[in-house]
Amino acid sequence: MEFSALGPLRVVAEGEELALSPIPRRLLAALLLEHGSPVPADRLIFAVWGDAPPATARNTLQAHISGLRRRLPGVIESDGGSYRLALSGAQDAAATFEQLSARARAAFDRGAYEESAQRAGAALELWRGNPFPELDTPRAGAEAERLRALHDSTQLVLARALIASGRSAEAVGGLRSLVAQWPLHEPYWEQLMLAYYSAGRQTDALRTFNQVRDLLAEEMGLSPGSALLELEERILIRDPDLAPRRPPVPNNLPDPDDTFVGRIEELARLETELATRRLVTIVGGPGMGKTRLALETARKLVGRFPGGVWLARLVEAGRASDVSATIAAAARAPDNLEGLTELAAALAQRPSLLILDNCEHVVEAVREFLSAARGPMRVLATSRTALGAPGETILRLGPLGGAGAASASAGPVRLFLDRAAAFDPPDEPWDPRQLEEVCRRAGGIPLALELMASWVAAAGLSHAASRSLSPPAHERAGTTPHHGSLAEAISWTFDLLDPAGQSSFAAASVFAGSFGAEAFRAVCIPDLSDHEVVDQLVGLAESSLLDVEAGPNGIRRYRMLEPLREYAGQRQTLDPTIADRHADWYAHRAAQVATLARGPEEGTSFQEVDREIADFRQAMRHLQDDGRHDRVAAIATALQRYWFARYLGWEAEKWLAEALAGELGASRLATLLSAGWASYSVADYLRAESYYREARQLAVIQDDRVAEAQALYGLARIHLPRRFQDGEALLHRALRLFEQTGMPIEAAECRLWFGLRAANRGDSDGARRWLPEAIADLDSFGYRGLVSVGHRYLSLAAWHDAAEDEARTHLAAAEDHARATDDKRAIGGALIQRAMVEGRWGDPAVAAAALADAIEPLPAGADIDHCLILFGAFPMLLRFGRYAAAGRLLGHLDRVYEEYGWTQIDERIPYVVEIRSRLAAEDIEPRAPGVAPAELAQEILSVMQEVARQERQTQTLSVR
């Protein structure tokens, strides 16, 4: 278990970071502040609530302590009214930071400069920001100040160690950060001047002196101190005593042009591997930052290799003789060595590090060299394919942020912001949506992020988010020919493929998301055998043009990053039949997942569509553009349960409306029924009713009794809330038709609706009459999502009857079935019921958390979905007499429902009836707040938290 307060509190248990709400975070931070010593409850209360704790603070504290103990067993111990963290076996980042810092200073004092730099660097890697930001107490402030001072002194130790070990260029970045933070602290300026001078940059050292002299004059009206003046004079006369304390390791490493961002884990792994492995190859796609990572690793390890650290750039080598000449020149080999074998045998005897950069086009020559390189020399290679040399260890370099390079991940965002700030720091924070789009389109490829950052200064973030990733090569001058632009970096790898590989790469670009070998064969190369298909995929993956992902059951899936797809689309002519085969394949896949979704594998089907949804959308767009509306309707209809389970009814409605606007023929009836369901799911009731009425007419004309029953079922759901008797009659007719036509699942769904409607009205007997039979039938067919709904409403019926045990039993079943299906709506419904049960018999704070979890997956602006979920707040607001707050919520719900075609919230729901009557009795009008749904949700949750505090206070007083 790991704790870190060096920045926002971070707790990692079993490899996963725990999500903590504010009070538990402050509580853990206050305990961690004392490093395992007992902390009295009064001090914890002060740390959590300050000078104005609630009356129930002590009970609330105990409740949160209990909650943390459940999540972190054995970590919090109590002793006579005090609490302490049992840190035995756990890692405390602050304690580790102090230990490493102390060891770094001790190593420097005894002249072990490499060890000092290593320990100081390791300490600084633990630092994530201002310590203990959750706490606003004098004790926390003093500790944070102490740790910040230690951080600065450790940075200075690192800089001095780097300078003393001949790595002065590496010290510059940290020292520049220090002088920026503490511009009036002259010792930091002295070390920066010394670092520049020791790195052979005398002009920069003198320019730094002028900078600090002007700064002191402007800010303080002072002249530089004697130490700075003396150092300037010694630099001017090139005092030999200013040289590093020991001769620097010979090397030809270039100075870094910018900061190194991300790749911390990869950097640490390379450092470890090169301690014992003779050959490590960094393998990655174009623009992934292989060379940058290799150079950063070499700079960190330069002190380990007294025989030198040599960079050999092989990008311009075409033959074995070119490889030999390039390596010999870089490593300063004797002139009398001939051939790769003799050169390797000589160089390998040195305790050195050789970096072979860009080996993919001369693999055979590099392999010949490595086969003869036996000795203390270490080799760090970069290549877009593995070298296949004996003893090779491979580090595969994927996109920043992981597979798919999620735009929200820290790595891509940090790199983009760092590079963009170097060109033109923004005056105001950027639009996060545009920033997200930039990082998404870059696919986590560092070179793509750097190119896009360079465009921001000229045209702004929105331009970078929409511009092509393959600009003309003259727009960026690279250090090597194949890095002039991202397009050139990709072309370099593409040109190394044989014609079949090039054709496969272009064909694979048709996929918008991840895909398997079966899809690749059916869409891209249907004439090849299974063995040949695998060969092509493996070849593209080994060339780093496809990312490999682990799919279900260990089956590999492949993905082409967005910049590579864009390159293929611009530079390669795609066979037009491929797009047709792509659409046909995903129409076939839609039918497969529809079958899975109608049974016990529905959760699996939803997860499969999650992986492929981008390609389903692409297929539908292609078919729509081609005028094949019936195929679009077939795919959208097949995904009906997925759209609903993922709160994507609005998207289904869009696709189906477009299809209905075209020529459909015989498929129009099924499309109308699906469109009615989609519109109903997003509360577009007028449109849904229109679709269902037309479907019913067509069904009667075609004598399709099943379709007629489905249309009646849809109309019944629409009418039940506002014209109950009409809706109930329609539902009875639909049920009879389903029974007569042998549709047991659809009949069970009708019974389910009768039961849930009864439960919502407080008719617990009616709910118990309808729901058990419906649940049994649905369960027999494996429809766990609908089974969850049934148990949820049986729990609601028990809630109305104040039958706690029964309510909790059905609630547990509802939650189990919902999570097994991965149906977000079913999970949300179970969470609503959890809120009602806990609000009545348990902890209202737990109830509030359940509602918050239910709200979290909702799409932005989902007013109707917020309304459905916030219904769960009514019983608690009613129970604790919070009628004014209930009036605000009721007014908001009335407004939203009226907007979607309902006159008001159904007055048959018992707690709505009671709230309306209480509002009328107290002369309170329901009032719709002028806030966004998410803000209203947060307001209701805040009220519920206050209710929880009042409830605990009441319980405490009753005990007393």
PDB file of N, CA, C and O in Angstrom, residues 677-734:
ATOM      1  N   TRP A 677     -39.017   3.375 -29.946  1.00  0.00           N
ATOM      2  CA  TRP A 677     -38.305   3.040 -28.710  1.00  0.00           C
ATOM      3  C   TRP A 677     -37.202   4.070 -28.444  1.00  0.00           C
ATOM      4  O   TRP A 677     -37.023   4.526 -27.311  1.00  0.00           O
ATOM      5  N   ALA A 678     -36.447   4.441 -29.493  1.00  0.00           N
ATOM      6  CA  ALA A 678     -35.343   5.392 -29.315  1.00  0.00           C
ATOM      7  C   ALA A 678     -35.868   6.739 -28.842  1.00  0.00           C
ATOM      8  O   ALA A 678     -35.315   7.349 -27.918  1.00  0.00           O
ATOM      9  N   SER A 679     -36.941   7.226 -29.464  1.00  0.00           N
ATOM     10  CA  SER A 679     -37.493   8.523 -29.064  1.00  0.00           C
ATOM     11  C   SER A 679     -38.057   8.465 -27.656  1.00  0.00           C
ATOM     12  O   SER A 679     -37.912   9.409 -26.867  1.00  0.00           O
ATOM     13  N   TYR A 680     -38.709   7.355 -27.326  1.00  0.00           N
ATOM     14  CA  TYR A 680     -39.223   7.201 -25.964  1.00  0.00           C
ATOM     15  C   TYR A 680     -38.086   7.228 -24.947  1.00  0.00           C
ATOM     16  O   TYR A 680     -38.211   7.825 -23.869  1.00  0.00           O
ATOM     17  N   SER A 681     -36.964   6.611 -25.266  1.00  0.00           N
ATOM     18  CA  SER A 681     -35.859   6.511 -24.306  1.00  0.00           C
ATOM     19  C   SER A 681     -35.245   7.862 -23.987  1.00  0.00           C
ATOM     20  O   SER A 681     -34.590   8.019 -22.956  1.00  0.00           O
ATOM     21  N   VAL A 682     -35.422   8.853 -24.884  1.00  0.00           N
ATOM     22  CA  VAL A 682     -34.907  10.196 -24.599  1.00  0.00           C
ATOM     23  C   VAL A 682     -36.048  11.156 -24.287  1.00  0.00           C
ATOM     24  O   VAL A 682     -35.888  12.375 -24.353  1.00  0.00           O
ATOM     25  N   ALA A 683     -37.236  10.609 -23.956  1.00  0.00           N
ATOM     26  CA  ALA A 683     -38.403  11.390 -23.549  1.00  0.00           C
ATOM     27  C   ALA A 683     -38.912  12.302 -24.650  1.00  0.00           C
ATOM     28  O   ALA A 683     -39.528  13.328 -24.371  1.00  0.00           O
ATOM     29  N   ASP A 684     -38.664  11.943 -25.915  1.00  0.00           N
ATOM     30  CA  ASP A 684     -39.242  12.680 -27.039  1.00  0.00           C
ATOM     31  C   ASP A 684     -40.590  12.031 -27.339  1.00  0.00           C
ATOM     32  O   ASP A 684     -40.772  11.342 -28.347  1.00  0.00           O
ATOM     33  N   TYR A 685     -41.556  12.273 -26.446  1.00  0.00           N
ATOM     34  CA  TYR A 685     -42.782  11.470 -26.435  1.00  0.00           C
ATOM     35  C   TYR A 685     -43.684  11.742 -27.634  1.00  0.00           C
ATOM     36  O   TYR A 685     -44.332  10.816 -28.144  1.00  0.00           O
ATOM     37  N   LEU A 686     -43.752  12.983 -28.098  1.00  0.00           N
ATOM     38  CA  LEU A 686     -44.611  13.275 -29.239  1.00  0.00           C
ATOM     39  C   LEU A 686     -44.128  12.547 -30.487  1.00  0.00           C
ATOM     40  O   LEU A 686     -44.908  11.965 -31.237  1.00  0.00           O
ATOM     41  N   ARG A 687     -42.805  12.568 -30.694  1.00  0.00           N
ATOM     42  CA  ARG A 687     -42.267  11.876 -31.863  1.00  0.00           C
ATOM     43  C   ARG A 687     -42.425  10.369 -31.701  1.00  0.00           C
ATOM     44  O   ARG A 687     -42.751   9.665 -32.664  1.00  0.00           O
ATOM     45  N   ALA A 688     -42.179   9.868 -30.480  1.00  0.00           N
ATOM     46  CA  ALA A 688     -42.334   8.435 -30.240  1.00  0.00           C
ATOM     47  C   ALA A 688     -43.763   7.989 -30.538  1.00  0.00           C
ATOM     48  O   ALA A 688     -43.992   6.947 -31.175  1.00  0.00           O
ATOM     49  N   GLU A 689     -44.739   8.764 -30.080  1.00  0.00           N
ATOM     50  CA  GLU A 689     -46.134   8.403 -30.327  1.00  0.00           C
ATOM     51  C   GLU A 689     -46.439   8.386 -31.819  1.00  0.00           C
ATOM     52  O   GLU A 689     -47.139   7.506 -32.320  1.00  0.00           O
ATOM     53  N   SER A 690     -45.878   9.359 -32.549  1.00  0.00           N
ATOM     54  CA  SER A 690     -46.091   9.403 -33.998  1.00  0.00           C
ATOM     55  C   SER A 690     -45.542   8.151 -34.670  1.00  0.00           C
ATOM     56  O   SER A 690     -46.202   7.545 -35.530  1.00  0.00           O
ATOM     57  N   TYR A 691     -44.337   7.737 -34.277  1.00  0.00           N
ATOM     58  CA  TYR A 691     -43.741   6.525 -34.850  1.00  0.00           C
ATOM     59  C   TYR A 691     -44.593   5.292 -34.537  1.00  0.00           C
ATOM     60  O   TYR A 691     -44.852   4.451 -35.405  1.00  0.00           O
ATOM     61  N   TYR A 692     -45.006   5.167 -33.282  1.00  0.00           N
ATOM     62  CA  TYR A 692     -45.768   3.980 -32.892  1.00  0.00           C
ATOM     63  C   TYR A 692     -47.128   3.926 -33.575  1.00  0.00           C
ATOM     64  O   TYR A 692     -47.617   2.841 -33.947  1.00  0.00           O
ATOM     65  N   ARG A 693     -47.773   5.070 -33.739  1.00  0.00           N
ATOM     66  CA  ARG A 693     -49.080   5.062 -34.399  1.00  0.00           C
ATOM     67  C   ARG A 693     -48.954   4.635 -35.857  1.00  0.00           C
ATOM     68  O   ARG A 693     -49.758   3.846 -36.369  1.00  0.00           O
ATOM     69  N   GLU A 694     -47.928   5.151 -36.538  1.00  0.00           N
ATOM     70  CA  GLU A 694     -47.727   4.739 -37.931  1.00  0.00           C
ATOM     71  C   GLU A 694     -47.385   3.255 -37.998  1.00  0.00           C
ATOM     72  O   GLU A 694     -47.860   2.527 -38.881  1.00  0.00           O
ATOM     73  N   ALA A 695     -46.568   2.775 -37.049  1.00  0.00           N
ATOM     74  CA  ALA A 695     -46.213   1.359 -37.033  1.00  0.00           C
ATOM     75  C   ALA A 695     -47.446   0.492 -36.815  1.00  0.00           C
ATOM     76  O   ALA A 695     -47.603  -0.565 -37.444  1.00  0.00           O
ATOM     77  N   ARG A 696     -48.334   0.940 -35.938  1.00  0.00           N
ATOM     78  CA  ARG A 696     -49.542   0.156 -35.673  1.00  0.00           C
ATOM     79  C   ARG A 696     -50.405   0.058 -36.932  1.00  0.00           C
ATOM     80  O   ARG A 696     -50.943  -1.006 -37.248  1.00  0.00           O
ATOM     81  N   GLN A 697     -50.552   1.175 -37.650  1.00  0.00           N
ATOM     82  CA  GLN A 697     -51.348   1.164 -38.881  1.00  0.00           C
ATOM     83  C   GLN A 697     -50.764   0.187 -39.908  1.00  0.00           C
ATOM     84  O   GLN A 697     -51.486  -0.598 -40.525  1.00  0.00           O
ATOM     85  N   LEU A 698     -49.429   0.254 -40.080  1.00  0.00           N
ATOM     86  CA  LEU A 698     -48.782  -0.650 -41.031  1.00  0.00           C
ATOM     87  C   LEU A 698     -48.939  -2.103 -40.603  1.00  0.00           C
ATOM     88  O   LEU A 698     -49.151  -3.001 -41.429  1.00  0.00           O
ATOM     89  N   ALA A 699     -48.826  -2.349 -39.305  1.00  0.00           N
ATOM     90  CA  ALA A 699     -48.944  -3.714 -38.807  1.00  0.00           C
ATOM     91  C   ALA A 699     -50.331  -4.279 -39.086  1.00  0.00           C
ATOM     92  O   ALA A 699     -50.486  -5.461 -39.457  1.00  0.00           O
ATOM     93  N   VAL A 700     -51.361  -3.456 -38.912  1.00  0.00           N
ATOM     94  CA  VAL A 700     -52.727  -3.909 -39.176  1.00  0.00           C
ATOM     95  C   VAL A 700     -52.895  -4.205 -40.662  1.00  0.00           C
ATOM     96  O   VAL A 700     -53.481  -5.230 -41.063  1.00  0.00           O
ATOM     97  N   ILE A 701     -52.372  -3.317 -41.505  1.00  0.00           N
ATOM     98  CA  ILE A 701     -52.468  -3.510 -42.960  1.00  0.00           C
ATOM     99  C   ILE A 701     -51.764  -4.800 -43.373  1.00  0.00           C
ATOM    100  O   ILE A 701     -52.263  -5.566 -44.210  1.00  0.00           O
ATOM    101  N   GLN A 702     -50.602  -5.058 -42.787  1.00  0.00           N
ATOM    102  CA  GLN A 702     -49.811  -6.233 -43.157  1.00  0.00           C
ATOM    103  C   GLN A 702     -50.205  -7.467 -42.358  1.00  0.00           C
ATOM    104  O   GLN A 702     -49.605  -8.540 -42.547  1.00  0.00           O
ATOM    105  N   ASP A 703     -51.194  -7.331 -41.474  1.00  0.00           N
ATOM    106  CA  ASP A 703     -51.637  -8.435 -40.614  1.00  0.00           C
ATOM    107  C   ASP A 703     -50.471  -9.024 -39.835  1.00  0.00           C
ATOM    108  O   ASP A 703     -50.335 -10.246 -39.711  1.00  0.00           O
ATOM    109  N   ASP A 704     -49.652  -8.150 -39.300  1.00  0.00           N
ATOM    110  CA  ASP A 704     -48.496  -8.557 -38.479  1.00  0.00           C
ATOM    111  C   ASP A 704     -48.873  -8.320 -37.019  1.00  0.00           C
ATOM    112  O   ASP A 704     -48.729  -7.214 -36.486  1.00  0.00           O
ATOM    113  N   ARG A 705     -49.366  -9.360 -36.346  1.00  0.00           N
ATOM    114  CA  ARG A 705     -49.901  -9.199 -35.004  1.00  0.00           C
ATOM    115  C   ARG A 705     -48.794  -8.951 -33.981  1.00  0.00           C
ATOM    116  O   ARG A 705     -49.011  -8.269 -32.972  1.00  0.00           O
ATOM    117  N   VAL A 706     -47.609  -9.512 -34.205  1.00  0.00           N
ATOM    118  CA  VAL A 706     -46.496  -9.255 -33.286  1.00  0.00           C
ATOM    119  C   VAL A 706     -46.098  -7.780 -33.342  1.00  0.00           C
ATOM    120  O   VAL A 706     -45.926  -7.125 -32.298  1.00  0.00           O
ATOM    121  N   ALA A 707     -45.983  -7.242 -34.551  1.00  0.00           N
ATOM    122  CA  ALA A 707     -45.628  -5.831 -34.684  1.00  0.00           C
ATOM    123  C   ALA A 707     -46.724  -4.940 -34.107  1.00  0.00           C
ATOM    124  O   ALA A 707     -46.445  -3.899 -33.493  1.00  0.00           O
ATOM    125  N   GLU A 708     -47.994  -5.357 -34.290  1.00  0.00           N
ATOM    126  CA  GLU A 708     -49.102  -4.580 -33.717  1.00  0.00           C
ATOM    127  C   GLU A 708     -48.982  -4.561 -32.190  1.00  0.00           C
ATOM    128  O   GLU A 708     -49.178  -3.518 -31.542  1.00  0.00           O
ATOM    129  N   ALA A 709     -48.652  -5.716 -31.604  1.00  0.00           N
ATOM    130  CA  ALA A 709     -48.486  -5.774 -30.148  1.00  0.00           C
ATOM    131  C   ALA A 709     -47.337  -4.889 -29.694  1.00  0.00           C
ATOM    132  O   ALA A 709     -47.433  -4.203 -28.661  1.00  0.00           O
ATOM    133  N   GLN A 710     -46.257  -4.878 -30.449  1.00  0.00           N
ATOM    134  CA  GLN A 710     -45.118  -4.027 -30.083  1.00  0.00           C
ATOM    135  C   GLN A 710     -45.493  -2.549 -30.147  1.00  0.00           C
ATOM    136  O   GLN A 710     -45.079  -1.752 -29.300  1.00  0.00           O
ATOM    137  N   ALA A 711     -46.275  -2.162 -31.153  1.00  0.00           N
ATOM    138  CA  ALA A 711     -46.708  -0.763 -31.256  1.00  0.00           C
ATOM    139  C   ALA A 711     -47.632  -0.401 -30.092  1.00  0.00           C
ATOM    140  O   ALA A 711     -47.530   0.685 -29.505  1.00  0.00           O
ATOM    141  N   LEU A 712     -48.557  -1.317 -29.757  1.00  0.00           N
ATOM    142  CA  LEU A 712     -49.438  -1.067 -28.617  1.00  0.00           C
ATOM    143  C   LEU A 712     -48.637  -0.943 -27.320  1.00  0.00           C
ATOM    144  O   LEU A 712     -48.939  -0.093 -26.469  1.00  0.00           O
ATOM    145  N   TYR A 713     -47.631  -1.786 -27.165  1.00  0.00           N
ATOM    146  CA  TYR A 713     -46.772  -1.744 -25.973  1.00  0.00           C
ATOM    147  C   TYR A 713     -46.056  -0.392 -25.887  1.00  0.00           C
ATOM    148  O   TYR A 713     -45.982   0.230 -24.814  1.00  0.00           O
ATOM    149  N   GLY A 714     -45.559   0.089 -27.012  1.00  0.00           N
ATOM    150  CA  GLY A 714     -44.898   1.395 -27.010  1.00  0.00           C
ATOM    151  C   GLY A 714     -45.855   2.515 -26.667  1.00  0.00           C
ATOM    152  O   GLY A 714     -45.536   3.408 -25.863  1.00  0.00           O
ATOM    153  N   LEU A 715     -47.048   2.497 -27.250  1.00  0.00           N
ATOM    154  CA  LEU A 715     -48.039   3.534 -26.942  1.00  0.00           C
ATOM    155  C   LEU A 715     -48.460   3.471 -25.474  1.00  0.00           C
ATOM    156  O   LEU A 715     -48.684   4.506 -24.832  1.00  0.00           O
ATOM    157  N   ALA A 716     -48.557   2.258 -24.939  1.00  0.00           N
ATOM    158  CA  ALA A 716     -48.937   2.119 -23.532  1.00  0.00           C
ATOM    159  C   ALA A 716     -47.918   2.788 -22.622  1.00  0.00           C
ATOM    160  O   ALA A 716     -48.290   3.485 -21.666  1.00  0.00           O
ATOM    161  N   ARG A 717     -46.644   2.586 -22.891  1.00  0.00           N
ATOM    162  CA  ARG A 717     -45.607   3.195 -22.043  1.00  0.00           C
ATOM    163  C   ARG A 717     -45.689   4.715 -22.081  1.00  0.00           C
ATOM    164  O   ARG A 717     -45.432   5.393 -21.080  1.00  0.00           O
ATOM    165  N   ILE A 718     -46.030   5.252 -23.231  1.00  0.00           N
ATOM    166  CA  ILE A 718     -46.127   6.714 -23.360  1.00  0.00           C
ATOM    167  C   ILE A 718     -47.317   7.246 -22.562  1.00  0.00           C
ATOM    168  O   ILE A 718     -47.230   8.278 -21.887  1.00  0.00           O
ATOM    169  N   HIS A 719     -48.449   6.526 -22.610  1.00  0.00           N
ATOM    170  CA  HIS A 719     -49.686   7.052 -22.018  1.00  0.00           C
ATOM    171  C   HIS A 719     -49.812   6.771 -20.527  1.00  0.00           C
ATOM    172  O   HIS A 719     -50.535   7.490 -19.831  1.00  0.00           O
ATOM    173  N   LEU A 720     -49.121   5.734 -20.022  1.00  0.00           N
ATOM    174  CA  LEU A 720     -49.293   5.373 -18.613  1.00  0.00           C
ATOM    175  C   LEU A 720     -49.072   6.551 -17.663  1.00  0.00           C
ATOM    176  O   LEU A 720     -49.849   6.745 -16.723  1.00  0.00           O
ATOM    177  N   PRO A 721     -48.028   7.385 -17.835  1.00  0.00           N
ATOM    178  CA  PRO A 721     -47.802   8.447 -16.841  1.00  0.00           C
ATOM    179  C   PRO A 721     -48.822   9.580 -16.892  1.00  0.00           C
ATOM    180  O   PRO A 721     -49.062  10.224 -15.884  1.00  0.00           O
ATOM    181  N   ARG A 722     -49.436   9.840 -18.059  1.00  0.00           N
ATOM    182  CA  ARG A 722     -50.296  11.025 -18.117  1.00  0.00           C
ATOM    183  C   ARG A 722     -51.772  10.678 -18.350  1.00  0.00           C
ATOM    184  O   ARG A 722     -52.653  11.427 -17.961  1.00  0.00           O
ATOM    185  N   ARG A 723     -52.040   9.548 -19.031  1.00  0.00           N
ATOM    186  CA  ARG A 723     -53.436   9.094 -19.177  1.00  0.00           C
ATOM    187  C   ARG A 723     -53.440   7.627 -18.774  1.00  0.00           C
ATOM    188  O   ARG A 723     -53.411   6.717 -19.610  1.00  0.00           O
ATOM    189  N   PHE A 724     -53.480   7.409 -17.464  1.00  0.00           N
ATOM    190  CA  PHE A 724     -53.221   6.080 -16.925  1.00  0.00           C
ATOM    191  C   PHE A 724     -54.192   5.038 -17.456  1.00  0.00           C
ATOM    192  O   PHE A 724     -53.798   3.942 -17.854  1.00  0.00           O
ATOM    193  N   GLN A 725     -55.483   5.344 -17.447  1.00  0.00           N
ATOM    194  CA  GLN A 725     -56.460   4.338 -17.863  1.00  0.00           C
ATOM    195  C   GLN A 725     -56.272   3.955 -19.321  1.00  0.00           C
ATOM    196  O   GLN A 725     -56.339   2.774 -19.689  1.00  0.00           O
ATOM    197  N   ASP A 726     -55.997   4.949 -20.184  1.00  0.00           N
ATOM    198  CA  ASP A 726     -55.740   4.646 -21.592  1.00  0.00           C
ATOM    199  C   ASP A 726     -54.487   3.787 -21.726  1.00  0.00           C
ATOM    200  O   ASP A 726     -54.471   2.808 -22.489  1.00  0.00           O
ATOM    201  N   GLY A 727     -53.439   4.173 -21.002  1.00  0.00           N
ATOM    202  CA  GLY A 727     -52.202   3.417 -21.076  1.00  0.00           C
ATOM    203  C   GLY A 727     -52.367   2.005 -20.574  1.00  0.00           C
ATOM    204  O   GLY A 727     -51.827   1.047 -21.150  1.00  0.00           O
ATOM    205  N   GLU A 728     -53.126   1.845 -19.479  1.00  0.00           N
ATOM    206  CA  GLU A 728     -53.335   0.513 -18.908  1.00  0.00           C
ATOM    207  C   GLU A 728     -54.107  -0.366 -19.891  1.00  0.00           C
ATOM    208  O   GLU A 728     -53.794  -1.555 -20.065  1.00  0.00           O
ATOM    209  N   ALA A 729     -55.101   0.206 -20.554  1.00  0.00           N
ATOM    210  CA  ALA A 729     -55.878  -0.567 -21.522  1.00  0.00           C
ATOM    211  C   ALA A 729     -55.003  -1.015 -22.696  1.00  0.00           C
ATOM    212  O   ALA A 729     -55.092  -2.158 -23.165  1.00  0.00           O
ATOM    213  N   LEU A 730     -54.154  -0.118 -23.182  1.00  0.00           N
ATOM    214  CA  LEU A 730     -53.246  -0.466 -24.280  1.00  0.00           C
ATOM    215  C   LEU A 730     -52.281  -1.568 -23.859  1.00  0.00           C
ATOM    216  O   LEU A 730     -51.957  -2.469 -24.642  1.00  0.00           O
ATOM    217  N   LEU A 731     -51.803  -1.488 -22.617  1.00  0.00           N
ATOM    218  CA  LEU A 731     -50.857  -2.485 -22.137  1.00  0.00           C
ATOM    219  C   LEU A 731     -51.519  -3.851 -22.031  1.00  0.00           C
ATOM    220  O   LEU A 731     -50.909  -4.884 -22.363  1.00  0.00           O
ATOM    221  N   HIS A 732     -52.784  -3.903 -21.590  1.00  0.00           N
ATOM    222  CA  HIS A 732     -53.511  -5.170 -21.528  1.00  0.00           C
ATOM    223  C   HIS A 732     -53.681  -5.767 -22.931  1.00  0.00           C
ATOM    224  O   HIS A 732     -53.512  -6.986 -23.124  1.00  0.00           O
ATOM    225  N   ARG A 733     -53.986  -4.939 -23.903  1.00  0.00           N
ATOM    226  CA  ARG A 733     -54.153  -5.430 -25.276  1.00  0.00           C
ATOM    227  C   ARG A 733     -52.831  -5.968 -25.817  1.00  0.00           C
ATOM    228  O   ARG A 733     -52.798  -7.018 -26.477  1.00  0.00           O
ATOM    229  N   ALA A 734     -51.748  -5.245 -25.537  1.00  0.00           N
ATOM    230  CA  ALA A 734     -50.436  -5.710 -25.989  1.00  0.00           C
ATOM    231  C   ALA A 734     -50.091  -7.051 -25.340  1.00  0.00           C
ATOM    232  O   ALA A 734     -49.589  -7.975 -26.003  1.00  0.00           O
TER     233      ALA A 734
END
